[in-house]
Amino acid sequence: MALAGKRVLLIVSGGIAAYKALELIRRLRERGASVRAVLTKGGAQFVTPLSLSALSEDKVYTDLFSLTDESEMGHIQLSRDADLVVVAPATADILARMAAGMADDLATTVLLATDKPVLAAPAMNVRMWEHPATQDNLDRLRRRGVRMVGPNEGPMACNEYGFGRMAEPEEILAAISRHFGRPAGALSGKRALVTSGPTHEPIDPVRYIANHSSGKQGHAIAAALAALGAETVLVTGPTAEPDPLDVRTVAVTTAVEMMAACRAALPADIAVCAAAVADWRVASRADEKIKKGEGGTPTLTLMENPDILASLSTGPDRPALVVGFAAETEQVVANARAKRERKGCDWILANDVSPETGTFGGDANRIYLIRADGQETWPEMSKTEVGQRLAEAIARSFQDAGDGVA
Ligand code: PMT
C-alpha cells in the first residue's frame, strides 16, 4: 500500500466542506497512514476538535501560542514531522495568506515553516474562485510547488453553481496516493489498460442508447492491477463508481471515444476489456431533440461501432496479454469460446448476464476463465475478489513466462 506508514499533517480551514475532512481522515487511516490535524479558528466553526481527534486518534492542534502545545510539539517540529501537508478545505482566505507568506496563526505558521510538499484542496464560492486575486494567489502557490486537487464544478451550499466545490475525499485520497507513488508488487513495471462501464450512444441531444453496466467489475479489476503495482489506465464509460486509487482514470461517453482513449493509452503490457461497449450507434445523430408527432414514429438507422477488444488483439502494438469478457445469456461457455477465437484475445472471462443472475449492476459475479488450452470455473464471489483473482492470475502468467510474453 502506497500510504502505509505515511504521516499526513492535515490543515482544516473554515469552509462548509470541512466535514469532508473527517471522511478523508477515516480513509487515510484505513490505508495505514497516520494523520495529525491542525484546525483553524474558522475551521472550528464547522467541525469540532473532538471529532477530528476521535478519528485521527491524536491530539488536534489549534493554537499558535499554546504553552502546552509548544512544550509537547513545537510548531516548527509539527511542520516538519510529516511526509505531506494537506490543506483541506483550502479556503480563499488561507490560500491568500499562504501566497502572501503570512504566519498569523498556527496553520499559516506551519505552512511557512514546512519543508515538506504541500497539497491543497480549494473550496469556496464560484465568484471567489474566479476572482483574479484568487487566481493570482493560486498561480503563485503553484509556481512554488504547491499542488492542487480540485475544485469540482457543481451546485454549492450558497445556492450558486460552478467551480468551487471541494474535491471529494476519494479524489483527495487518490491525489495523496499518487504523490507517494504506486505500491511495489508482482506487476511493478507493467502497464495495464482496463475498460469499464457502459457506453452511451446519442440519438439526439437528450436521448441515448445504453446498457445496464455499472462499471463495478471493470473498476475492481483496475484497482486490483494497480494494487499489484501495475501502472494502470482505466478508460470508463459513464458510471457512478468512484475513481479507483492509484489508477489514471479517463472518462469517455461513446464507443468511438473509448476506442480513441484506449489507443492513446498504448503501449501497454496488459489489456482487460470489461466495458459493455454498445455494438451499434445511431448512424446519424439528430442535432436537435426529435419532436414527438412530427412525421410519425422515427426510425433509427444503426451502424456498427469499432470493436475495441478485437482491435487491441490484432493491432501492431498488441499488449502481451489481452483479456476480454463475454456477457452471455445462453450457452455461456460455448459462446465465450467462439468469441475468444473470433476476437483474437488470449483469455476471455465469461459471465451470465441473464436478468435473474443480477450480474449487471450487482456486487457478485460467477466467472468461467477460458484460455486457448483450458478453462477454469470460479465459484461465485464479489466483483472485488474477481478483480484480485484475475490480477493474481495475470501476475502468475508473466512470472511463468519469465516476465516476458504471457
Ligand atoms: O459493469 P458491471 O455492472 O459490474 O457488470 C459487469 C459486466 C457484466 C459488464 C462485465 O462483467 C462484462 O461482461 N463485460 C463485457 C460486456 C460485453 O460487452 O460483452 P460482449 O460479450 O458484448 O463483448 C465481448 C468483449 O468485446 C468484451 O470484452 C467487450 O468489452 C468487448 N467489446 C465489445 C464490443 C465492442 N464494440 N468493443 C469491445 O471491446
XYZ file of C-alpha atoms and ligand atoms in Angstrom, residues 195-198 211-218 255 272-279 305-310 323-328 339 343 348-351 353 359-362 365 367 383, ligand 1:
86
model
C -12.048 -0.655 -19.988
C -15.140 -0.437 -17.802
C -18.781 0.612 -17.702
C -21.308 1.125 -20.467
C -26.999 -0.876 -21.249
C -27.079 -1.859 -17.562
C -23.319 -1.980 -16.861
C -22.422 -0.200 -13.599
C -18.644 -0.305 -14.020
C -18.234 -2.238 -10.737
C -16.425 -5.174 -12.367
C -14.069 -3.163 -14.576
C -17.595 3.641 -28.089
C -8.537 -6.098 -19.920
C -11.765 -5.185 -21.727
C -14.575 -5.333 -19.172
C -16.639 -2.499 -20.667
C -20.062 -3.246 -22.080
C -19.427 -1.354 -25.282
C -22.526 -0.714 -27.403
C -22.215 -2.797 -30.560
C -19.186 0.544 -33.539
C -15.461 -0.228 -33.644
C -14.587 -3.404 -31.737
C -12.007 -2.291 -29.171
C -11.094 -5.772 -27.935
C -10.594 -7.124 -31.463
C -8.170 -10.343 -21.784
C -11.784 -9.949 -22.892
C -15.122 -10.568 -21.249
C -18.107 -12.370 -22.722
C -21.513 -11.285 -21.477
C -23.883 -14.106 -22.398
C -15.887 -15.131 -29.066
C -11.768 -11.510 -31.373
C -11.882 -14.486 -22.009
C -13.890 -14.227 -18.776
C -17.403 -15.446 -19.453
C -20.276 -14.375 -17.232
C -25.853 -11.651 -17.616
C -24.555 -9.702 -12.759
C -25.212 -6.303 -14.341
C -25.024 -3.760 -11.521
C -24.715 -6.359 -8.728
C -20.061 -12.415 -10.276
C -16.747 -16.414 -13.933
C -16.505 -8.379 -8.053
O -20.315 -3.202 -15.060
P -20.971 -4.231 -14.155
O -22.367 -3.837 -13.757
O -20.087 -4.570 -12.983
O -21.162 -5.580 -14.998
C -20.026 -6.276 -15.428
C -20.164 -6.768 -16.888
C -21.305 -7.755 -16.989
C -20.448 -5.574 -17.809
C -18.787 -7.419 -17.273
O -18.513 -8.466 -16.402
C -18.802 -7.912 -18.704
O -19.261 -8.985 -19.034
N -18.267 -7.059 -19.621
C -18.325 -7.273 -21.083
C -19.649 -6.818 -21.611
C -19.789 -7.023 -23.120
O -19.986 -6.073 -23.820
O -19.643 -8.244 -23.533
P -19.749 -8.745 -25.077
O -19.848 -10.217 -24.980
O -20.818 -7.985 -25.781
O -18.367 -8.302 -25.690
C -17.239 -9.160 -25.732
C -15.966 -8.391 -25.454
O -15.751 -7.443 -26.504
C -15.934 -7.597 -24.156
O -14.642 -7.702 -23.639
C -16.230 -6.171 -24.603
O -15.591 -5.218 -23.746
C -15.576 -6.157 -25.978
N -16.170 -5.229 -26.947
C -17.442 -5.397 -27.384
C -17.945 -4.540 -28.368
C -17.129 -3.513 -28.860
N -17.587 -2.682 -29.775
N -15.887 -3.344 -28.384
C -15.400 -4.192 -27.440
O -14.245 -4.027 -26.992
